[in-house]
XYZ file of C-alpha atoms in Angstrom:
188
model
C 16.621 -20.600 -2.531
C 14.429 -20.284 0.575
C 11.648 -17.732 0.595
C 12.367 -14.365 2.207
C 9.602 -13.258 4.580
C 9.879 -9.726 5.944
C 7.692 -9.855 9.075
C 6.689 -6.786 11.103
C 4.475 -7.649 14.080
C 3.807 -4.824 14.840
C 5.906 -2.309 12.937
C 7.085 0.944 14.462
C 6.059 2.500 11.146
C 4.151 1.305 8.078
C 3.505 3.868 5.347
C 2.987 4.376 1.643
C 5.173 7.018 0.028
C 6.699 8.151 -3.235
C 9.969 9.175 -4.773
C 10.060 11.529 -7.746
C 8.014 14.302 -9.285
C 4.287 13.962 -10.017
C 3.892 12.053 -13.249
C 7.214 10.300 -12.678
C 6.691 8.998 -9.136
C 7.637 5.558 -7.883
C 5.359 4.285 -5.117
C 6.598 2.318 -2.120
C 5.288 0.542 0.940
C 7.769 0.869 3.772
C 7.782 -0.983 7.088
C 10.219 -0.248 9.900
C 10.892 -1.676 13.352
C 13.931 -1.962 15.587
C 16.307 -0.269 13.145
C 15.235 -2.558 10.299
C 13.537 -1.060 7.208
C 11.904 -2.889 4.297
C 10.780 -1.030 1.162
C 8.803 -2.619 -1.665
C 7.779 -0.905 -4.901
C 4.271 -1.030 -6.331
C 1.932 0.771 -8.692
C -0.142 3.825 -7.792
C -3.341 1.843 -8.413
C -2.178 -0.859 -5.991
C -1.648 1.737 -3.250
C -5.091 3.231 -3.895
C -6.852 -0.136 -3.861
C -4.987 -1.274 -0.746
C -5.939 1.903 1.164
C -9.582 1.677 0.050
C -9.831 -2.014 0.995
C -8.235 -1.409 4.397
C -10.810 1.302 5.134
C -13.674 -0.889 3.862
C -12.570 -3.857 5.970
C -12.236 -1.706 9.102
C -15.596 -0.012 8.450
C -17.224 -3.436 8.202
C -15.633 -4.512 11.496
C -16.958 -1.381 13.223
C -20.408 -1.908 11.691
C -20.601 -5.560 12.739
C -19.460 -4.772 16.281
C -21.927 -1.904 16.619
C -19.083 0.449 17.505
C -17.877 -1.804 20.366
C -14.474 -2.636 18.932
C -10.828 -1.634 19.255
C -10.968 -0.336 15.678
C -11.443 3.448 15.557
C -13.943 4.920 13.095
C -11.325 7.461 11.926
C -7.530 7.658 12.046
C -6.301 8.884 15.454
C -4.476 12.236 15.140
C -1.582 11.022 17.315
C -0.743 8.333 14.725
C -0.606 10.769 11.794
C 2.655 10.277 9.910
C 3.605 12.893 7.342
C 7.357 12.230 7.430
C 9.121 11.206 4.218
C 10.183 7.642 3.553
C 13.292 6.457 5.384
C 16.419 6.751 3.239
C 18.240 5.130 1.635
C 15.326 3.426 -0.083
C 16.503 -0.046 -1.050
C 13.788 -1.798 -3.042
C 13.517 -5.416 -1.870
C 11.096 -6.359 -4.648
C 8.209 -5.144 -6.827
C 4.789 -6.170 -5.523
C 2.656 -8.460 -7.638
C -0.018 -9.890 -5.343
C -1.474 -8.395 -2.152
C -3.805 -9.793 0.482
C -5.667 -8.483 3.540
C -7.086 -10.368 6.505
C -8.385 -9.614 9.981
C -6.950 -11.731 12.811
C -9.823 -11.628 15.304
C -7.824 -13.419 18.019
C -5.170 -10.685 18.177
C -7.354 -7.912 16.718
C -4.799 -7.195 14.016
C -5.055 -6.399 10.333
C -2.661 -8.540 8.307
C -1.309 -6.964 5.120
C 0.733 -9.117 2.783
C 2.574 -8.036 -0.342
C 4.211 -10.719 -2.452
C 6.823 -10.175 -5.138
C 5.894 -10.308 -8.805
C 6.795 -13.547 -10.473
C 7.502 -14.047 -14.168
C 4.468 -15.226 -16.148
C 6.122 -18.541 -16.989
C 6.542 -19.506 -13.301
C 2.862 -19.062 -12.319
C 3.155 -20.365 -8.700
C 0.113 -21.130 -6.606
C -1.016 -18.396 -4.230
C 0.821 -18.704 -0.933
C -0.505 -15.653 0.830
C -1.917 -15.369 4.345
C -0.267 -18.088 6.322
C 0.521 -20.670 3.661
C 4.282 -20.094 3.676
C 5.932 -22.049 0.898
C 9.641 -22.542 1.460
C 10.424 -21.766 -2.163
C 7.867 -19.010 -2.832
C 8.604 -15.453 -3.902
C 9.640 -12.852 -1.293
C 6.846 -11.629 0.977
C 6.261 -8.593 3.187
C 3.843 -9.380 6.057
C 2.746 -6.562 8.365
C 0.375 -6.937 11.333
C -1.312 -3.665 12.341
C -3.661 -2.568 15.089
C -6.927 -1.054 13.909
C -5.661 2.448 14.709
C -2.394 1.890 12.817
C -4.337 0.537 9.835
C -6.613 3.614 9.776
C -3.567 5.900 9.861
C -1.924 3.906 7.056
C -5.031 4.133 4.850
C -5.436 7.867 5.439
C -1.840 8.637 4.484
C -1.910 6.280 1.485
C -4.996 7.993 0.058
C -3.339 11.402 0.520
C -0.175 10.187 -1.235
C -2.197 8.916 -4.203
C -4.189 12.174 -4.424
C -1.036 14.321 -4.343
C -0.218 13.667 -8.004
C -0.756 15.836 -11.039
C -3.938 17.936 -11.101
C -6.689 16.800 -13.472
C -7.537 18.734 -16.610
C -10.835 20.588 -16.069
C -12.005 19.543 -19.545
C -11.054 15.882 -19.966
C -10.041 14.813 -16.452
C -6.665 13.424 -17.553
C -3.609 14.384 -15.466
C -1.859 17.596 -16.531
C 1.900 18.113 -16.470
C 3.382 21.411 -15.302
C 3.569 22.554 -18.924
C 0.020 21.355 -19.723
C -1.039 18.406 -21.845
C -2.580 17.580 -25.175
C -6.283 17.517 -24.366
C -8.469 15.121 -26.373
C -11.494 17.360 -25.637
C -9.716 20.274 -27.348
C -9.021 18.326 -30.535
C -5.351 17.882 -29.686
C -4.557 21.471 -28.723
C -2.312 21.963 -25.720
C -4.022 23.205 -22.562
């Protein structure tokens, strides 16, 4: 079966979001353009790492250019997106591998998210331009520097909006508390 590539160049919207209550949330990346919407599921840690790496890559571009670049130092307020994910959320695939690159010719950040593959398949990496006809599904999004900053800002807020940490052990607390290892197993 030929590989599915969901390409957004550029998207009208590219965001990280969640469905569910804190502690039970499912995380998604969602790209939309021209009435088409693609949603892929991933882990909270993947969202956090992606947002941090996007910011780091953009910071490095600004540093190397001495501030003379199309990449803003902070997310522009006019690109702030606090709207919920588009519904219905139809999961295309669960993300396994992600990649980031900067296309200096077009001044675009390229974000790729590839579907998880079973351990026994173990295909070679085909991210960032090496499209294999028979590879796993792939979401490829090309963002301006400003769009990438806005994406990273929202993604970090989404990750931080989970359960509050216990003041004693730092583990996440549910609404009814949790069994705290620092309190010898007593509920806090």
